[in-house]
Amino acid sequence: MVESDRVMLNTLSGALKTSKDFELLSTYRDFKSALGQSSIYNPNLFLVDIDDAEAFKTLPGFVEVFPNAVILGTLSEWNADFAYKAQKCGITGCIIKPFTPQDIVETINLYNKRGKSEPSRIITFFSPKGRAGRTTLAALLALDLAKKSNESVALIDADLQFGDLPIFFDLEPKHTVIDAAHDIKLLTPSAFAPYFHEVTKNLYLLSSPDRPEYAELVEAQQLVDVVRMAGHIFRYLLIDLPSGFNPISLAVSDFANINFTVAMINTGLEVAHMKRTLDLFKARRGHMHIDYPIFTRVNPCTEEQKQKLENQIAHHITEIFPNEYNLVSIANSGRILYGLPQDTLMMKTISKLADEIIAGKL
């Protein structure tokens, strides 16, 4: 254990020494000594104080010298920026001080379920208007990512007025985004995890509220804080945003690694809406932020048609999807977990997207 505060060091050491689950090999008050001397003990767990920003200079050294050890950064209170920086250094995760031996066990289990010790991939689904197939894509892609990656995947239904994801999975979750947004300042990752309803193996859902007027109770920054903490629990976060430009859709999509902008071909005006949306995003975020346009209900769903659409919007199109009423009907009826036809063009395209995300190509 590395802890710069003497009182906290004594408190935590005392708790560990009385536990049958841990053997406290050594304690240090500075990082360099810990890194230089710990190898003689061959530890499999490090508890490293990251309240001090100096810790971030040394954390990569711990990861390099002890690649098989669990390394938990310890914080006096949750600090999303510090937790993210620590995760970028390659450590397992973070825990809040003071903690008990049982807290350590629960935190390690949480991060073991999460997957790789890397920052989460945050994927948002945005559409200029409703009924674009955005929610269906989010649900299907989340299912495929959970199955293929064998890492933890979360769906957050941020369409606070008209979210449908609980209907897709035929669920009645106990907690919603409203609960999470109101409580987030008081939570730690391990305390936040139960707010997500387990859908199936590796897939979890944070539901939208059941009444549209509750949407007014959530501010954009609260939802960003929810997403940031969820990133420490789940390897992949897929967020279904409300339609149109509003504070929540803009704030969360700005924070994403991947923003799928979805439009459904219906009257032909959707192509103009997509071009306008991409231009607005580019003006707002510049060239460093890449948006990924997707068109649904494309007929004929061919490479030639995709090229034609690309010429119209002057932008590369990530994917096009055909109109598959049967599959959409299954999703809308709450049977998405059962009997999805895997050999359709739509599901094959979803599978391709999942492969590219897992491989880091998107």
mmCIF file with all atom_site columns, N, CA and C in Angstrom, residues 275-332:
data_model
loop_
_atom_site.group_PDB
_atom_site.id
_atom_site.type_symbol
_atom_site.label_atom_id
_atom_site.label_alt_id
_atom_site.label_comp_id
_atom_site.label_asym_id
_atom_site.label_entity_id
_atom_site.label_seq_id
_atom_site.pdbx_PDB_ins_code
_atom_site.Cartn_x
_atom_site.Cartn_y
_atom_site.Cartn_z
_atom_site.occupancy
_atom_site.B_iso_or_equiv
_atom_site.pdbx_formal_charge
_atom_site.auth_seq_id
_atom_site.auth_comp_id
_atom_site.auth_asym_id
_atom_site.auth_atom_id
_atom_site.pdbx_PDB_model_num
ATOM 1   N N  . LYS A 1 275 ? -27.049 15.918 -43.925 1.00 0.00 ? 275 LYS A N  1
ATOM 2   C CA . LYS A 1 275 ? -25.975 16.840 -44.319 1.00 0.00 ? 275 LYS A CA 1
ATOM 3   C C  . LYS A 1 275 ? -25.938 18.049 -43.389 1.00 0.00 ? 275 LYS A C  1
ATOM 4   N N  . ARG A 1 276 ? -27.097 18.586 -43.072 1.00 0.00 ? 276 ARG A N  1
ATOM 5   C CA . ARG A 1 276 ? -27.155 19.742 -42.182 1.00 0.00 ? 276 ARG A CA 1
ATOM 6   C C  . ARG A 1 276 ? -26.636 19.381 -40.786 1.00 0.00 ? 276 ARG A C  1
ATOM 7   N N  . THR A 1 277 ? -26.997 18.210 -40.329 1.00 0.00 ? 277 THR A N  1
ATOM 8   C CA . THR A 1 277 ? -26.545 17.762 -38.998 1.00 0.00 ? 277 THR A CA 1
ATOM 9   C C  . THR A 1 277 ? -25.036 17.610 -38.951 1.00 0.00 ? 277 THR A C  1
ATOM 10  N N  . LEU A 1 278 ? -24.475 16.958 -39.949 1.00 0.00 ? 278 LEU A N  1
ATOM 11  C CA . LEU A 1 278 ? -23.022 16.760 -39.981 1.00 0.00 ? 278 LEU A CA 1
ATOM 12  C C  . LEU A 1 278 ? -22.290 18.097 -40.070 1.00 0.00 ? 278 LEU A C  1
ATOM 13  N N  . ASP A 1 279 ? -22.837 19.032 -40.840 1.00 0.00 ? 279 ASP A N  1
ATOM 14  C CA . ASP A 1 279 ? -22.226 20.365 -40.942 1.00 0.00 ? 279 ASP A CA 1
ATOM 15  C C  . ASP A 1 279 ? -22.264 21.089 -39.593 1.00 0.00 ? 279 ASP A C  1
ATOM 16  N N  . LEU A 1 280 ? -23.382 20.953 -38.883 1.00 0.00 ? 280 LEU A N  1
ATOM 17  C CA . LEU A 1 280 ? -23.498 21.595 -37.571 1.00 0.00 ? 280 LEU A CA 1
ATOM 18  C C  . LEU A 1 280 ? -22.519 20.980 -36.563 1.00 0.00 ? 280 LEU A C  1
ATOM 19  N N  . PHE A 1 281 ? -22.405 19.658 -36.574 1.00 0.00 ? 281 PHE A N  1
ATOM 20  C CA . PHE A 1 281 ? -21.468 18.992 -35.671 1.00 0.00 ? 281 PHE A CA 1
ATOM 21  C C  . PHE A 1 281 ? -20.027 19.413 -35.992 1.00 0.00 ? 281 PHE A C  1
ATOM 22  N N  . LYS A 1 282 ? -19.713 19.496 -37.272 1.00 0.00 ? 282 LYS A N  1
ATOM 23  C CA . LYS A 1 282 ? -18.356 19.882 -37.675 1.00 0.00 ? 282 LYS A CA 1
ATOM 24  C C  . LYS A 1 282 ? -18.050 21.306 -37.234 1.00 0.00 ? 282 LYS A C  1
ATOM 25  N N  . ALA A 1 283 ? -19.011 22.204 -37.398 1.00 0.00 ? 283 ALA A N  1
ATOM 26  C CA . ALA A 1 283 ? -18.818 23.593 -36.974 1.00 0.00 ? 283 ALA A CA 1
ATOM 27  C C  . ALA A 1 283 ? -18.657 23.691 -35.467 1.00 0.00 ? 283 ALA A C  1
ATOM 28  N N  . ARG A 1 284 ? -19.354 22.832 -34.752 1.00 0.00 ? 284 ARG A N  1
ATOM 29  C CA . ARG A 1 284 ? -19.317 22.870 -33.289 1.00 0.00 ? 284 ARG A CA 1
ATOM 30  C C  . ARG A 1 284 ? -18.048 22.238 -32.725 1.00 0.00 ? 284 ARG A C  1
ATOM 31  N N  . ARG A 1 285 ? -17.610 21.126 -33.334 1.00 0.00 ? 285 ARG A N  1
ATOM 32  C CA . ARG A 1 285 ? -16.551 20.323 -32.720 1.00 0.00 ? 285 ARG A CA 1
ATOM 33  C C  . ARG A 1 285 ? -15.265 20.276 -33.525 1.00 0.00 ? 285 ARG A C  1
ATOM 34  N N  . GLY A 1 286 ? -15.277 20.773 -34.740 1.00 0.00 ? 286 GLY A N  1
ATOM 35  C CA . GLY A 1 286 ? -14.058 20.789 -35.527 1.00 0.00 ? 286 GLY A CA 1
ATOM 36  C C  . GLY A 1 286 ? -13.736 19.443 -36.136 1.00 0.00 ? 286 GLY A C  1
ATOM 37  N N  . HIS A 1 287 ? -12.534 19.352 -36.714 1.00 0.00 ? 287 HIS A N  1
ATOM 38  C CA . HIS A 1 287 ? -12.134 18.149 -37.443 1.00 0.00 ? 287 HIS A CA 1
ATOM 39  C C  . HIS A 1 287 ? -11.669 17.032 -36.516 1.00 0.00 ? 287 HIS A C  1
ATOM 40  N N  . MET A 1 288 ? -11.370 17.334 -35.255 1.00 0.00 ? 288 MET A N  1
ATOM 41  C CA . MET A 1 288 ? -10.834 16.314 -34.349 1.00 0.00 ? 288 MET A CA 1
ATOM 42  C C  . MET A 1 288 ? -11.908 15.320 -33.920 1.00 0.00 ? 288 MET A C  1
ATOM 43  N N  . HIS A 1 289 ? -13.164 15.699 -34.010 1.00 0.00 ? 289 HIS A N  1
ATOM 44  C CA . HIS A 1 289 ? -14.261 14.825 -33.587 1.00 0.00 ? 289 HIS A CA 1
ATOM 45  C C  . HIS A 1 289 ? -14.917 14.252 -34.830 1.00 0.00 ? 289 HIS A C  1
ATOM 46  N N  . ILE A 1 290 ? -14.914 12.924 -34.955 1.00 0.00 ? 290 ILE A N  1
ATOM 47  C CA . ILE A 1 290 ? -15.449 12.276 -36.148 1.00 0.00 ? 290 ILE A CA 1
ATOM 48  C C  . ILE A 1 290 ? -16.846 11.744 -35.857 1.00 0.00 ? 290 ILE A C  1
ATOM 49  N N  . ASP A 1 291 ? -17.795 12.086 -36.727 1.00 0.00 ? 291 ASP A N  1
ATOM 50  C CA . ASP A 1 291 ? -19.142 11.546 -36.629 1.00 0.00 ? 291 ASP A CA 1
ATOM 51  C C  . ASP A 1 291 ? -19.329 10.464 -37.688 1.00 0.00 ? 291 ASP A C  1
ATOM 52  N N  . TYR A 1 292 ? -20.165 9.492  -37.369 1.00 0.00 ? 292 TYR A N  1
ATOM 53  C CA . TYR A 1 292 ? -20.334 8.322  -38.216 1.00 0.00 ? 292 TYR A CA 1
ATOM 54  C C  . TYR A 1 292 ? -21.789 8.243  -38.689 1.00 0.00 ? 292 TYR A C  1
ATOM 55  N N  . PRO A 1 293 ? -22.073 8.704  -39.912 1.00 0.00 ? 293 PRO A N  1
ATOM 56  C CA . PRO A 1 293 ? -23.460 8.684  -40.401 1.00 0.00 ? 293 PRO A CA 1
ATOM 57  C C  . PRO A 1 293 ? -23.920 7.284  -40.794 1.00 0.00 ? 293 PRO A C  1
ATOM 58  N N  . ILE A 1 294 ? -25.173 6.992  -40.470 1.00 0.00 ? 294 ILE A N  1
ATOM 59  C CA . ILE A 1 294 ? -25.811 5.724  -40.818 1.00 0.00 ? 294 ILE A CA 1
ATOM 60  C C  . ILE A 1 294 ? -27.189 6.032  -41.386 1.00 0.00 ? 294 ILE A C  1
ATOM 61  N N  . PHE A 1 295 ? -27.524 5.380  -42.499 1.00 0.00 ? 295 PHE A N  1
ATOM 62  C CA . PHE A 1 295 ? -28.866 5.492  -43.055 1.00 0.00 ? 295 PHE A CA 1
ATOM 63  C C  . PHE A 1 295 ? -29.581 4.152  -42.908 1.00 0.00 ? 295 PHE A C  1
ATOM 64  N N  . THR A 1 296 ? -30.843 4.213  -42.496 1.00 0.00 ? 296 THR A N  1
ATOM 65  C CA . THR A 1 296 ? -31.668 3.013  -42.409 1.00 0.00 ? 296 THR A CA 1
ATOM 66  C C  . THR A 1 296 ? -32.790 3.081  -43.452 1.00 0.00 ? 296 THR A C  1
ATOM 67  N N  . ARG A 1 297 ? -33.441 1.933  -43.641 1.00 0.00 ? 297 ARG A N  1
ATOM 68  C CA . ARG A 1 297 ? -34.501 1.788  -44.640 1.00 0.00 ? 297 ARG A CA 1
ATOM 69  C C  . ARG A 1 297 ? -34.021 2.234  -46.030 1.00 0.00 ? 297 ARG A C  1
ATOM 70  N N  . VAL A 1 298 ? -32.839 1.780  -46.409 1.00 0.00 ? 298 VAL A N  1
ATOM 71  C CA . VAL A 1 298 ? -32.266 2.121  -47.716 1.00 0.00 ? 298 VAL A CA 1
ATOM 72  C C  . VAL A 1 298 ? -32.680 1.050  -48.723 1.00 0.00 ? 298 VAL A C  1
ATOM 73  N N  . ASN A 1 299 ? -33.255 1.500  -49.818 1.00 0.00 ? 299 ASN A N  1
ATOM 74  C CA . ASN A 1 299 ? -33.711 0.563  -50.845 1.00 0.00 ? 299 ASN A CA 1
ATOM 75  C C  . ASN A 1 299 ? -33.425 1.156  -52.225 1.00 0.00 ? 299 ASN A C  1
ATOM 76  N N  . PRO A 1 300 ? -32.610 0.491  -53.033 1.00 0.00 ? 300 PRO A N  1
ATOM 77  C CA . PRO A 1 300 ? -31.933 -0.777 -52.768 1.00 0.00 ? 300 PRO A CA 1
ATOM 78  C C  . PRO A 1 300 ? -30.743 -0.574 -51.826 1.00 0.00 ? 300 PRO A C  1
ATOM 79  N N  . CYS A 1 301 ? -30.481 -1.570 -50.997 1.00 0.00 ? 301 CYS A N  1
ATOM 80  C CA . CYS A 1 301 ? -29.382 -1.470 -50.029 1.00 0.00 ? 301 CYS A CA 1
ATOM 81  C C  . CYS A 1 301 ? -28.117 -2.039 -50.665 1.00 0.00 ? 301 CYS A C  1
ATOM 82  N N  . THR A 1 302 ? -27.489 -1.236 -51.512 1.00 0.00 ? 302 THR A N  1
ATOM 83  C CA . THR A 1 302 ? -26.331 -1.675 -52.295 1.00 0.00 ? 302 THR A CA 1
ATOM 84  C C  . THR A 1 302 ? -25.195 -0.678 -52.155 1.00 0.00 ? 302 THR A C  1
ATOM 85  N N  . GLU A 1 303 ? -24.020 -1.092 -52.573 1.00 0.00 ? 303 GLU A N  1
ATOM 86  C CA . GLU A 1 303 ? -22.863 -0.203 -52.548 1.00 0.00 ? 303 GLU A CA 1
ATOM 87  C C  . GLU A 1 303 ? -23.083 0.994  -53.463 1.00 0.00 ? 303 GLU A C  1
ATOM 88  N N  . GLU A 1 304 ? -23.760 0.768  -54.584 1.00 0.00 ? 304 GLU A N  1
ATOM 89  C CA . GLU A 1 304 ? -24.030 1.858  -55.513 1.00 0.00 ? 304 GLU A CA 1
ATOM 90  C C  . GLU A 1 304 ? -24.921 2.916  -54.858 1.00 0.00 ? 304 GLU A C  1
ATOM 91  N N  . GLN A 1 305 ? -25.918 2.460  -54.127 1.00 0.00 ? 305 GLN A N  1
ATOM 92  C CA . GLN A 1 305 ? -26.810 3.393  -53.443 1.00 0.00 ? 305 GLN A CA 1
ATOM 93  C C  . GLN A 1 305 ? -26.075 4.124  -52.328 1.00 0.00 ? 305 GLN A C  1
ATOM 94  N N  . LYS A 1 306 ? -25.190 3.407  -51.642 1.00 0.00 ? 306 LYS A N  1
ATOM 95  C CA . LYS A 1 306 ? -24.384 4.035  -50.588 1.00 0.00 ? 306 LYS A CA 1
ATOM 96  C C  . LYS A 1 306 ? -23.509 5.138  -51.178 1.00 0.00 ? 306 LYS A C  1
ATOM 97  N N  . GLN A 1 307 ? -22.889 4.861  -52.333 1.00 0.00 ? 307 GLN A N  1
ATOM 98  C CA . GLN A 1 307 ? -22.045 5.853  -52.995 1.00 0.00 ? 307 GLN A CA 1
ATOM 99  C C  . GLN A 1 307 ? -22.867 7.069  -53.418 1.00 0.00 ? 307 GLN A C  1
ATOM 100 N N  . LYS A 1 308 ? -24.073 6.822  -53.875 1.00 0.00 ? 308 LYS A N  1
ATOM 101 C CA . LYS A 1 308 ? -24.943 7.924  -54.273 1.00 0.00 ? 308 LYS A CA 1
ATOM 102 C C  . LYS A 1 308 ? -25.267 8.824  -53.083 1.00 0.00 ? 308 LYS A C  1
ATOM 103 N N  . LEU A 1 309 ? -25.553 8.214  -51.935 1.00 0.00 ? 309 LEU A N  1
ATOM 104 C CA . LEU A 1 309 ? -25.850 8.979  -50.729 1.00 0.00 ? 309 LEU A CA 1
ATOM 105 C C  . LEU A 1 309 ? -24.619 9.742  -50.248 1.00 0.00 ? 309 LEU A C  1
ATOM 106 N N  . GLU A 1 310 ? -23.457 9.123  -50.354 1.00 0.00 ? 310 GLU A N  1
ATOM 107 C CA . GLU A 1 310 ? -22.216 9.799  -49.962 1.00 0.00 ? 310 GLU A CA 1
ATOM 108 C C  . GLU A 1 310 ? -21.974 11.038 -50.812 1.00 0.00 ? 310 GLU A C  1
ATOM 109 N N  . ASN A 1 311 ? -22.252 10.939 -52.092 1.00 0.00 ? 311 ASN A N  1
ATOM 110 C CA . ASN A 1 311 ? -22.086 12.097 -52.970 1.00 0.00 ? 311 ASN A CA 1
ATOM 111 C C  . ASN A 1 311 ? -23.050 13.220 -52.589 1.00 0.00 ? 311 ASN A C  1
ATOM 112 N N  . GLN A 1 312 ? -24.244 12.839 -52.138 1.00 0.00 ? 312 GLN A N  1
ATOM 113 C CA . GLN A 1 312 ? -25.241 13.847 -51.788 1.00 0.00 ? 312 GLN A CA 1
ATOM 114 C C  . GLN A 1 312 ? -24.898 14.591 -50.499 1.00 0.00 ? 312 GLN A C  1
ATOM 115 N N  . ILE A 1 313 ? -24.313 13.896 -49.529 1.00 0.00 ? 313 ILE A N  1
ATOM 116 C CA . ILE A 1 313 ? -24.009 14.552 -48.253 1.00 0.00 ? 313 ILE A CA 1
ATOM 117 C C  . ILE A 1 313 ? -22.552 14.979 -48.161 1.00 0.00 ? 313 ILE A C  1
ATOM 118 N N  . ALA A 1 314 ? -21.736 14.614 -49.179 1.00 0.00 ? 314 ALA A N  1
ATOM 119 C CA . ALA A 1 314 ? -20.303 14.958 -49.201 1.00 0.00 ? 314 ALA A CA 1
ATOM 120 C C  . ALA A 1 314 ? -19.597 14.471 -47.942 1.00 0.00 ? 314 ALA A C  1
ATOM 121 N N  . HIS A 1 315 ? -19.873 13.225 -47.584 1.00 0.00 ? 315 HIS A N  1
ATOM 122 C CA . HIS A 1 315 ? -19.299 12.659 -46.364 1.00 0.00 ? 315 HIS A CA 1
ATOM 123 C C  . HIS A 1 315 ? -19.323 11.137 -46.484 1.00 0.00 ? 315 HIS A C  1
ATOM 124 N N  . HIS A 1 316 ? -18.286 10.494 -45.946 1.00 0.00 ? 316 HIS A N  1
ATOM 125 C CA . HIS A 1 316 ? -18.271 9.029  -45.929 1.00 0.00 ? 316 HIS A CA 1
ATOM 126 C C  . HIS A 1 316 ? -19.402 8.506  -45.042 1.00 0.00 ? 316 HIS A C  1
ATOM 127 N N  . ILE A 1 317 ? -20.103 7.504  -45.514 1.00 0.00 ? 317 ILE A N  1
ATOM 128 C CA . ILE A 1 317 ? -21.179 6.881  -44.748 1.00 0.00 ? 317 ILE A CA 1
ATOM 129 C C  . ILE A 1 317 ? -20.651 5.593  -44.119 1.00 0.00 ? 317 ILE A C  1
ATOM 130 N N  . THR A 1 318 ? -20.865 5.452  -42.825 1.00 0.00 ? 318 THR A N  1
ATOM 131 C CA . THR A 1 318 ? -20.339 4.290  -42.110 1.00 0.00 ? 318 THR A CA 1
ATOM 132 C C  . THR A 1 318 ? -21.041 3.014  -42.545 1.00 0.00 ? 318 THR A C  1
ATOM 133 N N  . GLU A 1 319 ? -22.377 3.008  -42.507 1.00 0.00 ? 319 GLU A N  1
ATOM 134 C CA . GLU A 1 319 ? -23.141 1.838  -42.933 1.00 0.00 ? 319 GLU A CA 1
ATOM 135 C C  . GLU A 1 319 ? -24.515 2.275  -43.436 1.00 0.00 ? 319 GLU A C  1
ATOM 136 N N  . ILE A 1 320 ? -25.105 1.426  -44.276 1.00 0.00 ? 320 ILE A N  1
ATOM 137 C CA . ILE A 1 320 ? -26.507 1.573  -44.655 1.00 0.00 ? 320 ILE A CA 1
ATOM 138 C C  . ILE A 1 320 ? -27.222 0.285  -44.281 1.00 0.00 ? 320 ILE A C  1
ATOM 139 N N  . PHE A 1 321 ? -28.492 0.407  -43.887 1.00 0.00 ? 321 PHE A N  1
ATOM 140 C CA . PHE A 1 321 ? -29.271 -0.744 -43.467 1.00 0.00 ? 321 PHE A CA 1
ATOM 141 C C  . PHE A 1 321 ? -30.540 -0.850 -44.307 1.00 0.00 ? 321 PHE A C  1
ATOM 142 N N  . PRO A 1 322 ? -30.937 -2.078 -44.640 1.00 0.00 ? 322 PRO A N  1
ATOM 143 C CA . PRO A 1 322 ? -32.183 -2.255 -45.399 1.00 0.00 ? 322 PRO A CA 1
ATOM 144 C C  . PRO A 1 322 ? -33.396 -2.109 -44.503 1.00 0.00 ? 322 PRO A C  1
ATOM 145 N N  . ASN A 1 323 ? -34.556 -2.144 -45.111 1.00 0.00 ? 323 ASN A N  1
ATOM 146 C CA . ASN A 1 323 ? -35.807 -2.107 -44.358 1.00 0.00 ? 323 ASN A CA 1
ATOM 147 C C  . ASN A 1 323 ? -36.222 -3.551 -44.067 1.00 0.00 ? 323 ASN A C  1
ATOM 148 N N  . GLU A 1 324 ? -36.121 -3.963 -42.805 1.00 0.00 ? 324 GLU A N  1
ATOM 149 C CA . GLU A 1 324 ? -36.463 -5.334 -42.433 1.00 0.00 ? 324 GLU A CA 1
ATOM 150 C C  . GLU A 1 324 ? -37.572 -5.291 -41.387 1.00 0.00 ? 324 GLU A C  1
ATOM 151 N N  . TYR A 1 325 ? -38.807 -5.329 -41.868 1.00 0.00 ? 325 TYR A N  1
ATOM 152 C CA . TYR A 1 325 ? -39.969 -5.183 -40.986 1.00 0.00 ? 325 TYR A CA 1
ATOM 153 C C  . TYR A 1 325 ? -40.025 -6.276 -39.934 1.00 0.00 ? 325 TYR A C  1
ATOM 154 N N  . ASN A 1 326 ? -39.663 -7.505 -40.317 1.00 0.00 ? 326 ASN A N  1
ATOM 155 C CA . ASN A 1 326 ? -39.772 -8.629 -39.396 1.00 0.00 ? 326 ASN A CA 1
ATOM 156 C C  . ASN A 1 326 ? -38.878 -8.435 -38.180 1.00 0.00 ? 326 ASN A C  1
ATOM 157 N N  . LEU A 1 327 ? -37.646 -8.021 -38.435 1.00 0.00 ? 327 LEU A N  1
ATOM 158 C CA . LEU A 1 327 ? -36.699 -7.832 -37.335 1.00 0.00 ? 327 LEU A CA 1
ATOM 159 C C  . LEU A 1 327 ? -37.116 -6.672 -36.436 1.00 0.00 ? 327 LEU A C  1
ATOM 160 N N  . VAL A 1 328 ? -37.543 -5.567 -37.051 1.00 0.00 ? 328 VAL A N  1
ATOM 161 C CA . VAL A 1 328 ? -37.980 -4.402 -36.280 1.00 0.00 ? 328 VAL A CA 1
ATOM 162 C C  . VAL A 1 328 ? -39.218 -4.743 -35.454 1.00 0.00 ? 328 VAL A C  1
ATOM 163 N N  . SER A 1 329 ? -40.097 -5.557 -36.030 1.00 0.00 ? 329 SER A N  1
ATOM 164 C CA . SER A 1 329 ? -41.294 -5.976 -35.310 1.00 0.00 ? 329 SER A CA 1
ATOM 165 C C  . SER A 1 329 ? -40.943 -6.795 -34.076 1.00 0.00 ? 329 SER A C  1
ATOM 166 N N  . ILE A 1 330 ? -39.941 -7.660 -34.194 1.00 0.00 ? 330 ILE A N  1
ATOM 167 C CA . ILE A 1 330 ? -39.482 -8.460 -33.054 1.00 0.00 ? 330 ILE A CA 1
ATOM 168 C C  . ILE A 1 330 ? -38.958 -7.548 -31.954 1.00 0.00 ? 330 ILE A C  1
ATOM 169 N N  . ALA A 1 331 ? -38.163 -6.543 -32.341 1.00 0.00 ? 331 ALA A N  1
ATOM 170 C CA . ALA A 1 331 ? -37.598 -5.616 -31.356 1.00 0.00 ? 331 ALA A CA 1
ATOM 171 C C  . ALA A 1 331 ? -38.700 -4.824 -30.656 1.00 0.00 ? 331 ALA A C  1
ATOM 172 N N  . ASN A 1 332 ? -39.637 -4.309 -31.426 1.00 0.00 ? 332 ASN A N  1
ATOM 173 C CA . ASN A 1 332 ? -40.682 -3.459 -30.857 1.00 0.00 ? 332 ASN A CA 1
ATOM 174 C C  . ASN A 1 332 ? -41.660 -4.220 -29.958 1.00 0.00 ? 332 ASN A C  1
#
